[in-house]
Amino acid sequence: MFGLYLHIPYCAAKCRYCDFYSAACRGGVPDAYVDALCREMDRFSPCGSTPLRPDTLYFGGGTPSLLTPAQTARLIDAAGPVPGAEITLEANPETVSPQTLAAYRQAGVNRISFGVQSASDVQLARLGRRHTAAQSRLALQWAREAGFENVSGDVMLALPGYTLDEMNATLELLAEGGCTHISSYLLKIEPNTVFGRKPPENLPDDDAAADFYLAAVERLAQLGYAQYEISNFARPGFEGRHNRNYWECGDYLGLGPTAHSCMGGRRFYTPAGTAAFCRTPADYTDDGTCTAEDFVMLQLRLTSGLSLARLRREWGVEWDAKKRAFAARLCQNGLARLEGDVFSLTPRGMLVQNSILVELL
Ligand code: SF4
């Protein structure tokens, strides 16, 4: 598996909680930025300007739906994905129309991921989102009408003044809107954001946030979405292939400022700086090699878990008696499972994954 990630570092305005690398921009994505992405694809091309032929192509951001369909088509053509590749575009509900969605589909995008976040307009305004719940509903409907059979929706949990009613209304909005995949995240207050400088009132504490997460896992299962990763849930056959490749330690190339890559076990990234990226060939920064610790960490994000046989075979790492005793204690406490040689975390275990990893690594 080879995944290609194209970062689109532009947004109409910055949301109050967001620390992704993106800047507010007027108008759409400059053609100079699309030129720069094509230039970098050429640089990684195995031979001249032969396409990279990824198995998955992911437009992330930022707000990739600020790309015009023509810009999107140009980037897809330049990448030359293999037949049957998964091609995902992240979109904000207020940026799309029936026409643009049909044109993205025509350009080759076959999976669209909407940042819906909440069904409460008061909450959306508080977060600095520029859409309403009604716009999210319409965008989901238009996506289906445009022929998207694979539609994902993002939801944020444990928001200020959060209630189970808000959570359930949001999950139902996504399910009724035909989402085949749902990503759910707990709000995290990041330092370099508006919320970081002035946290909102009525934030749920850690225990309440954990309860919302567990309630979401349960409600999503009732709605027919099986959990396959800490934050990701899908109807059968609709797991995200691009992100799954990250967690399976596959090769991926990320292009654009702050995008990270791992190719043949070597990791590297592009430093921040959109203007510099447009002007001159990117200067990739070495980020070390992928280690057995990374493998354990990534595999334990997945409900399919960590195969201890694979850990031994591919990384030469054998769990000693101390680690096995720790794993057994986690199983007794309902935080993990050990089935054959596969060790996996339960949703409760996933909530304390970091502490578990400290012991295991
Ligand atoms: S639209 Fe997305 S990337 Fe842009 S500021 Fe909001 S959360 Fe961040």
mmCIF file of C-alpha atoms and ligand atoms in Angstrom:
data_model
loop_
_atom_site.group_PDB
_atom_site.id
_atom_site.type_symbol
_atom_site.label_atom_id
_atom_site.label_comp_id
_atom_site.label_asym_id
_atom_site.label_seq_id
_atom_site.Cartn_x
_atom_site.Cartn_y
_atom_site.Cartn_z
ATOM 1 C CA MET A 1 0.000 0.000 0.000
ATOM 2 C CA PHE A 2 1.206 3.450 -0.884
ATOM 3 C CA GLY A 3 -0.787 6.489 0.233
ATOM 4 C CA LEU A 4 -0.358 10.035 -1.010
ATOM 5 C CA TYR A 5 -1.480 12.945 1.185
ATOM 6 C CA LEU A 6 -1.804 16.450 -0.265
ATOM 7 C CA HIS A 7 -2.079 19.183 2.350
ATOM 8 C CA ILE A 8 -4.231 22.224 1.497
ATOM 9 C CA PRO A 9 -3.244 24.868 4.085
ATOM 10 C CA TYR A 10 -6.061 27.338 3.456
ATOM 11 C CA CYS A 11 -9.324 28.021 5.296
ATOM 12 C CA ALA A 12 -11.976 30.714 4.913
ATOM 13 C CA ALA A 13 -11.358 31.616 8.583
ATOM 14 C CA LYS A 14 -9.668 29.973 11.526
ATOM 15 C CA CYS A 15 -11.906 27.978 13.903
ATOM 16 C CA ARG A 16 -11.353 28.850 17.562
ATOM 17 C CA TYR A 17 -10.049 25.417 18.622
ATOM 18 C CA CYS A 18 -7.923 24.555 15.587
ATOM 19 C CA ASP A 19 -4.140 24.235 15.558
ATOM 20 C CA PHE A 20 -3.817 22.500 12.174
ATOM 21 C CA TYR A 21 -1.413 24.213 9.832
ATOM 22 C CA SER A 22 -3.680 26.470 7.799
ATOM 23 C CA ALA A 23 -4.204 30.160 7.340
ATOM 24 C CA ALA A 24 -7.303 32.172 6.620
ATOM 25 C CA CYS A 25 -7.363 33.173 2.969
ATOM 26 C CA ARG A 26 -9.619 35.257 0.775
ATOM 27 C CA GLY A 27 -10.807 33.513 -2.358
ATOM 28 C CA GLY A 28 -9.757 30.012 -3.198
ATOM 29 C CA VAL A 29 -6.498 28.099 -3.320
ATOM 30 C CA PRO A 30 -3.916 29.968 -5.430
ATOM 31 C CA ASP A 31 -2.855 28.187 -8.621
ATOM 32 C CA ALA A 32 0.745 28.756 -7.486
ATOM 33 C CA TYR A 33 0.100 26.334 -4.618
ATOM 34 C CA VAL A 34 -1.342 23.701 -6.959
ATOM 35 C CA ASP A 35 1.727 24.214 -9.211
ATOM 36 C CA ALA A 36 3.975 23.618 -6.182
ATOM 37 C CA LEU A 37 2.193 20.358 -5.269
ATOM 38 C CA CYS A 38 2.594 19.164 -8.892
ATOM 39 C CA ARG A 39 6.291 20.137 -8.782
ATOM 40 C CA GLU A 40 6.805 18.063 -5.599
ATOM 41 C CA MET A 41 4.956 15.079 -7.082
ATOM 42 C CA ASP A 42 7.374 15.286 -10.041
ATOM 43 C CA ARG A 43 10.349 15.342 -7.670
ATOM 44 C CA PHE A 44 9.210 12.081 -6.067
ATOM 45 C CA SER A 45 8.319 10.495 -9.370
ATOM 46 C CA PRO A 46 10.339 7.318 -9.907
ATOM 47 C CA CYS A 47 11.248 8.454 -13.417
ATOM 48 C CA GLY A 48 10.806 12.011 -14.685
ATOM 49 C CA SER A 49 7.177 13.010 -14.510
ATOM 50 C CA THR A 50 5.723 9.490 -14.307
ATOM 51 C CA PRO A 51 2.723 9.619 -11.944
ATOM 52 C CA LEU A 52 3.234 8.348 -8.397
ATOM 53 C CA ARG A 53 0.314 5.910 -8.781
ATOM 54 C CA PRO A 54 -0.871 5.852 -5.152
ATOM 55 C CA ASP A 55 -3.365 3.283 -3.847
ATOM 56 C CA THR A 56 -5.014 6.042 -1.826
ATOM 57 C CA LEU A 57 -4.994 9.798 -2.354
ATOM 58 C CA TYR A 58 -6.132 12.096 0.438
ATOM 59 C CA PHE A 59 -6.764 15.838 0.211
ATOM 60 C CA GLY A 60 -6.503 17.088 3.807
ATOM 61 C CA GLY A 61 -6.235 20.471 5.361
ATOM 62 C CA GLY A 62 -7.072 23.128 5.974
ATOM 63 C CA THR A 63 -10.139 23.138 3.793
ATOM 64 C CA PRO A 64 -9.490 21.125 0.611
ATOM 65 C CA SER A 65 -12.982 21.954 -0.674
ATOM 66 C CA LEU A 66 -11.597 25.454 -1.351
ATOM 67 C CA LEU A 67 -9.862 23.792 -4.330
ATOM 68 C CA THR A 68 -11.910 24.190 -7.484
ATOM 69 C CA PRO A 69 -12.973 20.933 -9.144
ATOM 70 C CA ALA A 70 -10.581 21.822 -12.012
ATOM 71 C CA GLN A 71 -7.641 22.183 -9.577
ATOM 72 C CA THR A 72 -8.641 18.898 -7.937
ATOM 73 C CA ALA A 73 -8.792 17.150 -11.322
ATOM 74 C CA ARG A 74 -5.342 18.497 -12.192
ATOM 75 C CA LEU A 75 -3.842 17.154 -8.957
ATOM 76 C CA ILE A 76 -5.520 13.754 -9.381
ATOM 77 C CA ASP A 77 -4.236 13.548 -12.960
ATOM 78 C CA ALA A 78 -0.729 14.449 -11.823
ATOM 79 C CA ALA A 79 -0.809 11.773 -9.069
ATOM 80 C CA GLY A 80 -2.194 9.105 -11.433
ATOM 81 C CA PRO A 81 -3.817 6.891 -8.761
ATOM 82 C CA VAL A 82 -4.129 3.173 -9.557
ATOM 83 C CA PRO A 83 -7.535 1.945 -10.781
ATOM 84 C CA GLY A 84 -9.838 1.496 -7.794
ATOM 85 C CA ALA A 85 -7.811 3.881 -5.602
ATOM 86 C CA GLU A 86 -9.599 5.547 -2.699
ATOM 87 C CA ILE A 87 -9.605 9.313 -3.348
ATOM 88 C CA THR A 88 -10.809 11.378 -0.388
ATOM 89 C CA LEU A 89 -11.498 15.097 -0.182
ATOM 90 C CA GLU A 90 -12.121 16.812 3.165
ATOM 91 C CA ALA A 91 -14.873 19.413 2.849
ATOM 92 C CA ASN A 92 -16.583 22.004 4.975
ATOM 93 C CA PRO A 93 -20.375 21.924 4.515
ATOM 94 C CA GLU A 94 -20.701 25.636 3.665
ATOM 95 C CA THR A 95 -18.157 25.439 0.825
ATOM 96 C CA VAL A 96 -19.975 22.946 -1.409
ATOM 97 C CA SER A 97 -22.936 23.066 -3.776
ATOM 98 C CA PRO A 98 -24.684 20.352 -5.825
ATOM 99 C CA GLN A 99 -22.627 21.527 -8.828
ATOM 100 C CA THR A 100 -19.200 21.439 -7.136
ATOM 101 C CA LEU A 101 -19.927 18.045 -5.542
ATOM 102 C CA ALA A 102 -20.917 16.595 -8.925
ATOM 103 C CA ALA A 103 -17.748 18.102 -10.435
ATOM 104 C CA TYR A 104 -15.497 16.658 -7.676
ATOM 105 C CA ARG A 105 -17.079 13.253 -8.302
ATOM 106 C CA GLN A 106 -16.505 13.710 -12.038
ATOM 107 C CA ALA A 107 -12.860 14.624 -11.332
ATOM 108 C CA GLY A 108 -12.377 11.229 -9.655
ATOM 109 C CA VAL A 109 -12.988 11.958 -5.948
ATOM 110 C CA ASN A 110 -14.864 8.895 -4.623
ATOM 111 C CA ARG A 111 -14.893 9.578 -0.875
ATOM 112 C CA ILE A 112 -15.858 12.848 0.788
ATOM 113 C CA SER A 113 -15.366 13.722 4.427
ATOM 114 C CA PHE A 114 -17.428 16.536 5.950
ATOM 115 C CA GLY A 115 -16.486 18.459 9.083
ATOM 116 C CA VAL A 116 -19.979 18.437 10.631
ATOM 117 C CA GLN A 117 -18.852 18.586 14.307
ATOM 118 C CA SER A 118 -22.215 19.316 15.966
ATOM 119 C CA ALA A 119 -25.964 19.468 15.334
ATOM 120 C CA SER A 120 -26.232 22.556 17.553
ATOM 121 C CA ASP A 121 -25.998 25.925 15.805
ATOM 122 C CA VAL A 122 -25.124 27.625 19.119
ATOM 123 C CA GLN A 123 -22.214 25.229 19.533
ATOM 124 C CA LEU A 124 -21.044 25.662 15.924
ATOM 125 C CA ALA A 125 -21.010 29.443 16.359
ATOM 126 C CA ARG A 126 -19.066 29.083 19.624
ATOM 127 C CA LEU A 127 -16.464 26.915 17.868
ATOM 128 C CA GLY A 128 -16.079 29.498 15.101
ATOM 129 C CA ARG A 129 -17.465 27.156 12.441
ATOM 130 C CA ARG A 130 -18.978 28.944 9.458
ATOM 131 C CA HIS A 131 -21.853 26.539 8.803
ATOM 132 C CA THR A 132 -25.097 25.550 10.460
ATOM 133 C CA ALA A 133 -26.503 22.078 11.105
ATOM 134 C CA ALA A 134 -28.984 22.648 8.266
ATOM 135 C CA GLN A 135 -26.074 23.282 5.883
ATOM 136 C CA SER A 136 -24.466 20.014 7.025
ATOM 137 C CA ARG A 137 -27.714 18.134 6.320
ATOM 138 C CA LEU A 138 -27.919 19.669 2.851
ATOM 139 C CA ALA A 139 -24.271 18.957 2.050
ATOM 140 C CA LEU A 140 -24.743 15.269 2.981
ATOM 141 C CA GLN A 141 -27.867 15.073 0.827
ATOM 142 C CA TRP A 142 -26.136 16.752 -2.133
ATOM 143 C CA ALA A 143 -23.161 14.412 -1.799
ATOM 144 C CA ARG A 144 -25.427 11.381 -2.080
ATOM 145 C CA GLU A 145 -27.243 12.944 -5.040
ATOM 146 C CA ALA A 146 -23.870 13.614 -6.698
ATOM 147 C CA GLY A 147 -23.133 9.877 -6.549
ATOM 148 C CA PHE A 148 -20.862 9.647 -3.480
ATOM 149 C CA GLU A 149 -21.400 6.226 -1.940
ATOM 150 C CA ASN A 150 -18.615 6.662 0.579
ATOM 151 C CA VAL A 151 -19.285 9.646 2.839
ATOM 152 C CA SER A 152 -17.609 10.385 6.142
ATOM 153 C CA GLY A 153 -18.584 12.866 8.843
ATOM 154 C CA ASP A 154 -16.519 14.300 11.712
ATOM 155 C CA VAL A 155 -18.072 14.876 15.110
ATOM 156 C CA MET A 156 -16.503 16.597 18.122
ATOM 157 C CA LEU A 157 -17.372 15.344 21.609
ATOM 158 C CA ALA A 158 -17.113 16.940 25.056
ATOM 159 C CA LEU A 159 -17.673 20.461 23.784
ATOM 160 C CA PRO A 160 -18.483 23.350 26.149
ATOM 161 C CA GLY A 161 -21.799 22.737 27.956
ATOM 162 C CA TYR A 162 -22.029 19.359 26.192
ATOM 163 C CA THR A 163 -25.005 17.077 26.732
ATOM 164 C CA LEU A 164 -25.936 13.570 25.650
ATOM 165 C CA ASP A 165 -28.808 15.138 23.707
ATOM 166 C CA GLU A 166 -26.359 17.184 21.606
ATOM 167 C CA MET A 167 -24.201 14.115 21.006
ATOM 168 C CA ASN A 168 -27.141 11.917 20.003
ATOM 169 C CA ALA A 169 -28.614 14.596 17.730
ATOM 170 C CA THR A 170 -25.251 14.942 15.954
ATOM 171 C CA LEU A 171 -24.764 11.193 15.498
ATOM 172 C CA GLU A 172 -28.313 10.901 14.181
ATOM 173 C CA LEU A 173 -27.748 13.792 11.758
ATOM 174 C CA LEU A 174 -24.757 11.894 10.342
ATOM 175 C CA ALA A 175 -26.534 8.523 10.207
ATOM 176 C CA GLU A 176 -29.685 9.970 8.629
ATOM 177 C CA GLY A 177 -27.493 11.896 6.181
ATOM 178 C CA GLY A 178 -26.178 8.562 4.878
ATOM 179 C CA CYS A 179 -22.648 8.646 6.312
ATOM 180 C CA THR A 180 -20.861 5.352 5.809
ATOM 181 C CA HIS A 181 -18.027 6.402 8.123
ATOM 182 C CA ILE A 182 -17.808 8.592 11.248
ATOM 183 C CA SER A 183 -14.746 10.048 12.979
ATOM 184 C CA SER A 184 -15.328 11.268 16.507
ATOM 185 C CA TYR A 185 -12.845 13.363 18.445
ATOM 186 C CA LEU A 186 -12.747 14.785 21.938
ATOM 187 C CA LEU A 187 -12.196 18.539 21.994
ATOM 188 C CA LYS A 188 -8.610 19.256 23.009
ATOM 189 C CA ILE A 189 -7.629 22.764 24.047
ATOM 190 C CA GLU A 190 -4.441 23.576 22.153
ATOM 191 C CA PRO A 191 -2.182 26.415 23.338
ATOM 192 C CA ASN A 192 -1.877 28.377 20.088
ATOM 193 C CA THR A 193 -5.580 28.803 19.467
ATOM 194 C CA VAL A 194 -8.296 31.250 20.491
ATOM 195 C CA PHE A 195 -9.585 28.624 22.970
ATOM 196 C CA GLY A 196 -6.034 28.097 24.240
ATOM 197 C CA ARG A 197 -5.716 31.794 25.064
ATOM 198 C CA LYS A 198 -9.200 32.019 26.578
ATOM 199 C CA PRO A 199 -10.760 28.620 27.291
ATOM 200 C CA PRO A 200 -14.531 28.468 26.884
ATOM 201 C CA GLU A 201 -16.733 28.083 29.956
ATOM 202 C CA ASN A 202 -18.458 24.865 30.989
ATOM 203 C CA LEU A 203 -15.904 22.483 29.539
ATOM 204 C CA PRO A 204 -16.588 18.900 30.667
ATOM 205 C CA ASP A 205 -13.858 17.559 32.982
ATOM 206 C CA ASP A 206 -11.786 14.498 32.001
ATOM 207 C CA ASP A 207 -14.185 12.009 33.599
ATOM 208 C CA ALA A 208 -17.200 13.551 31.877
ATOM 209 C CA ALA A 209 -15.309 13.615 28.546
ATOM 210 C CA ALA A 210 -14.483 9.909 28.969
ATOM 211 C CA ASP A 211 -18.163 9.162 29.626
ATOM 212 C CA PHE A 212 -19.138 11.008 26.419
ATOM 213 C CA TYR A 213 -16.587 8.973 24.459
ATOM 214 C CA LEU A 214 -17.907 5.660 25.825
ATOM 215 C CA ALA A 215 -21.502 6.762 25.200
ATOM 216 C CA ALA A 216 -20.579 7.651 21.591
ATOM 217 C CA VAL A 217 -18.968 4.220 21.028
ATOM 218 C CA GLU A 218 -22.167 2.571 22.298
ATOM 219 C CA ARG A 219 -24.567 4.792 20.332
ATOM 220 C CA LEU A 220 -22.552 4.404 17.128
ATOM 221 C CA ALA A 221 -22.676 0.612 17.479
ATOM 222 C CA GLN A 222 -26.470 0.841 17.862
ATOM 223 C CA LEU A 223 -26.586 2.927 14.674
ATOM 224 C CA GLY A 224 -24.580 0.276 12.771
ATOM 225 C CA TYR A 225 -21.077 1.798 12.890
ATOM 226 C CA ALA A 226 -18.415 -0.603 14.139
ATOM 227 C CA GLN A 227 -15.390 0.886 15.833
ATOM 228 C CA TYR A 228 -12.141 -0.030 14.074
ATOM 229 C CA GLU A 229 -9.821 2.623 15.543
ATOM 230 C CA ILE A 230 -9.791 4.864 18.612
ATOM 231 C CA SER A 231 -11.643 7.654 16.773
ATOM 232 C CA ASN A 232 -13.045 5.911 13.710
ATOM 233 C CA PHE A 233 -16.240 3.963 13.070
ATOM 234 C CA ALA A 234 -17.622 2.543 9.838
ATOM 235 C CA ARG A 235 -20.412 0.594 8.276
ATOM 236 C CA PRO A 236 -19.165 -2.801 7.027
ATOM 237 C CA GLY A 237 -16.724 -2.354 4.130
ATOM 238 C CA PHE A 238 -16.281 1.410 4.586
ATOM 239 C CA GLU A 239 -13.184 1.682 6.777
ATOM 240 C CA GLY A 240 -10.905 4.496 5.591
ATOM 241 C CA ARG A 241 -8.122 2.844 3.599
ATOM 242 C CA HIS A 242 -5.813 5.869 3.602
ATOM 243 C CA ASN A 243 -5.610 6.272 7.364
ATOM 244 C CA ARG A 244 -5.593 2.511 7.908
ATOM 245 C CA ASN A 245 -2.337 2.476 5.906
ATOM 246 C CA TYR A 246 -0.762 4.865 8.484
ATOM 247 C CA TRP A 247 -1.727 2.576 11.363
ATOM 248 C CA GLU A 248 -0.476 -0.486 9.479
ATOM 249 C CA CYS A 249 2.954 1.152 8.969
ATOM 250 C CA GLY A 250 2.528 1.295 5.175
ATOM 251 C CA ASP A 251 4.419 3.752 2.974
ATOM 252 C CA TYR A 252 2.953 7.228 2.664
ATOM 253 C CA LEU A 253 4.120 10.469 1.180
ATOM 254 C CA GLY A 254 2.774 13.779 2.486
ATOM 255 C CA LEU A 255 3.239 16.872 0.347
ATOM 256 C CA GLY A 256 2.682 20.463 1.449
ATOM 257 C CA PRO A 257 3.901 22.457 4.462
ATOM 258 C CA THR A 258 3.933 20.395 7.728
ATOM 259 C CA ALA A 259 2.946 17.206 5.888
ATOM 260 C CA HIS A 260 4.670 14.068 7.237
ATOM 261 C CA SER A 261 5.899 11.048 5.282
ATOM 262 C CA CYS A 262 7.227 7.575 5.980
ATOM 263 C CA MET A 263 8.789 5.765 3.035
ATOM 264 C CA GLY A 264 10.675 2.492 3.446
ATOM 265 C CA GLY A 265 10.779 3.042 7.222
ATOM 266 C CA ARG A 266 12.367 6.536 6.953
ATOM 267 C CA ARG A 267 10.300 9.430 8.207
ATOM 268 C CA PHE A 268 10.553 13.018 7.029
ATOM 269 C CA TYR A 269 8.403 16.137 6.877
ATOM 270 C CA THR A 270 8.116 19.488 5.167
ATOM 271 C CA PRO A 271 8.597 22.484 7.461
ATOM 272 C CA ALA A 272 5.831 25.086 7.835
ATOM 273 C CA GLY A 273 5.780 27.998 5.390
ATOM 274 C CA THR A 274 3.292 28.109 2.539
ATOM 275 C CA ALA A 275 4.925 31.027 0.701
ATOM 276 C CA ALA A 276 8.325 29.288 0.719
ATOM 277 C CA PHE A 277 6.703 26.032 -0.455
ATOM 278 C CA CYS A 278 5.199 27.874 -3.435
ATOM 279 C CA ARG A 279 8.488 29.615 -4.266
ATOM 280 C CA THR A 280 11.141 26.919 -4.105
ATOM 281 C CA PRO A 281 11.431 23.111 -4.034
ATOM 282 C CA ALA A 282 10.641 21.889 -0.536
ATOM 283 C CA ASP A 283 13.441 21.107 1.868
ATOM 284 C CA TYR A 284 12.493 17.811 3.532
ATOM 285 C CA THR A 285 13.547 17.382 7.166
ATOM 286 C CA ASP A 286 14.645 13.961 8.372
ATOM 287 C CA ASP A 287 12.511 12.650 11.239
ATOM 288 C CA GLY A 288 14.281 9.384 12.056
ATOM 289 C CA THR A 289 13.209 5.844 11.363
ATOM 290 C CA CYS A 290 10.057 3.932 12.155
ATOM 291 C CA THR A 291 10.674 1.783 15.251
ATOM 292 C CA ALA A 292 9.074 -1.193 17.015
ATOM 293 C CA GLU A 293 7.632 1.322 19.509
ATOM 294 C CA ASP A 294 5.864 3.151 16.672
ATOM 295 C CA PHE A 295 4.490 -0.161 15.421
ATOM 296 C CA VAL A 296 3.097 -1.059 18.863
ATOM 297 C CA MET A 297 1.638 2.420 19.331
ATOM 298 C CA LEU A 298 -0.062 2.443 15.919
ATOM 299 C CA GLN A 299 -1.401 -1.115 16.110
ATOM 300 C CA LEU A 300 -2.939 -0.496 19.532
ATOM 301 C CA ARG A 301 -5.018 2.310 18.037
ATOM 302 C CA LEU A 302 -6.839 -0.353 16.024
ATOM 303 C CA THR A 303 -9.500 -2.647 17.463
ATOM 304 C CA SER A 304 -7.813 -5.438 15.452
ATOM 305 C CA GLY A 305 -4.914 -4.960 17.883
ATOM 306 C CA LEU A 306 -1.284 -5.970 18.020
ATOM 307 C CA SER A 307 -0.154 -9.407 16.872
ATOM 308 C CA LEU A 308 2.629 -10.487 19.200
ATOM 309 C CA ALA A 309 3.776 -13.001 16.547
ATOM 310 C CA ARG A 310 4.128 -10.183 14.013
ATOM 311 C CA LEU A 311 5.961 -8.044 16.575
ATOM 312 C CA ARG A 312 8.428 -10.908 17.049
ATOM 313 C CA ARG A 313 8.736 -11.755 13.346
ATOM 314 C CA GLU A 314 9.024 -8.236 11.883
ATOM 315 C CA TRP A 315 10.666 -6.341 14.725
ATOM 316 C CA GLY A 316 12.460 -9.044 16.717
ATOM 317 C CA VAL A 317 10.687 -7.986 19.911
ATOM 318 C CA GLU A 318 9.448 -10.547 22.432
ATOM 319 C CA TRP A 319 7.251 -9.519 25.373
ATOM 320 C CA ASP A 320 8.889 -10.537 28.647
ATOM 321 C CA ALA A 321 7.064 -11.966 31.680
ATOM 322 C CA LYS A 322 6.608 -8.483 33.200
ATOM 323 C CA LYS A 323 4.824 -7.155 30.125
ATOM 324 C CA ARG A 324 2.656 -10.261 29.859
ATOM 325 C CA ALA A 325 1.647 -9.908 33.527
ATOM 326 C CA PHE A 326 0.789 -6.245 32.951
ATOM 327 C CA ALA A 327 -1.303 -7.198 29.884
ATOM 328 C CA ALA A 328 -3.110 -9.859 31.936
ATOM 329 C CA ARG A 329 -3.961 -7.273 34.616
ATOM 330 C CA LEU A 330 -5.371 -4.952 31.931
ATOM 331 C CA CYS A 331 -7.537 -7.808 30.644
ATOM 332 C CA GLN A 332 -8.809 -8.568 34.165
ATOM 333 C CA ASN A 333 -9.782 -4.905 34.540
ATOM 334 C CA GLY A 334 -11.669 -4.753 31.245
ATOM 335 C CA LEU A 335 -9.133 -2.457 29.572
ATOM 336 C CA ALA A 336 -7.733 -4.964 27.076
ATOM 337 C CA ARG A 337 -8.201 -8.361 25.471
ATOM 338 C CA LEU A 338 -5.685 -11.083 24.684
ATOM 339 C CA GLU A 339 -7.095 -13.507 22.118
ATOM 340 C CA GLY A 340 -4.494 -16.033 20.949
ATOM 341 C CA ASP A 341 -1.459 -13.848 20.392
ATOM 342 C CA VAL A 342 -3.427 -10.695 19.545
ATOM 343 C CA PHE A 343 -3.497 -8.011 22.214
ATOM 344 C CA SER A 344 -6.032 -5.217 21.772
ATOM 345 C CA LEU A 345 -7.487 -2.410 23.851
ATOM 346 C CA THR A 346 -11.173 -2.069 24.692
ATOM 347 C CA PRO A 347 -12.796 1.390 24.363
ATOM 348 C CA ARG A 348 -12.067 1.946 28.087
ATOM 349 C CA GLY A 349 -8.454 0.962 27.489
ATOM 350 C CA MET A 350 -8.211 3.313 24.528
ATOM 351 C CA LEU A 351 -9.121 6.196 26.825
ATOM 352 C CA VAL A 352 -5.979 5.533 28.872
ATOM 353 C CA GLN A 353 -3.847 4.363 25.965
ATOM 354 C CA ASN A 354 -0.981 6.719 26.793
ATOM 355 C CA SER A 355 -0.518 5.360 30.328
ATOM 356 C CA ILE A 356 -0.721 1.788 29.000
ATOM 357 C CA LEU A 357 1.931 2.545 26.386
ATOM 358 C CA VAL A 358 4.271 3.969 29.034
ATOM 359 C CA GLU A 359 4.228 0.549 30.732
ATOM 360 C CA LEU A 360 4.420 -1.491 27.528
ATOM 361 C CA LEU A 361 7.221 0.489 25.900
HETATM 362 S S1 SF4 B 1 -11.902 24.571 8.832
HETATM 363 FE FE1 SF4 B 1 -10.783 22.813 9.694
HETATM 364 S S2 SF4 B 1 -8.599 23.211 9.309
HETATM 365 FE FE2 SF4 B 1 -9.740 25.140 8.943
HETATM 366 S S3 SF4 B 1 -9.563 26.236 10.871
HETATM 367 FE FE3 SF4 B 1 -11.506 25.091 10.954
HETATM 368 S S4 SF4 B 1 -10.968 23.111 11.894
HETATM 369 FE FE4 SF4 B 1 -9.046 24.092 11.272
#
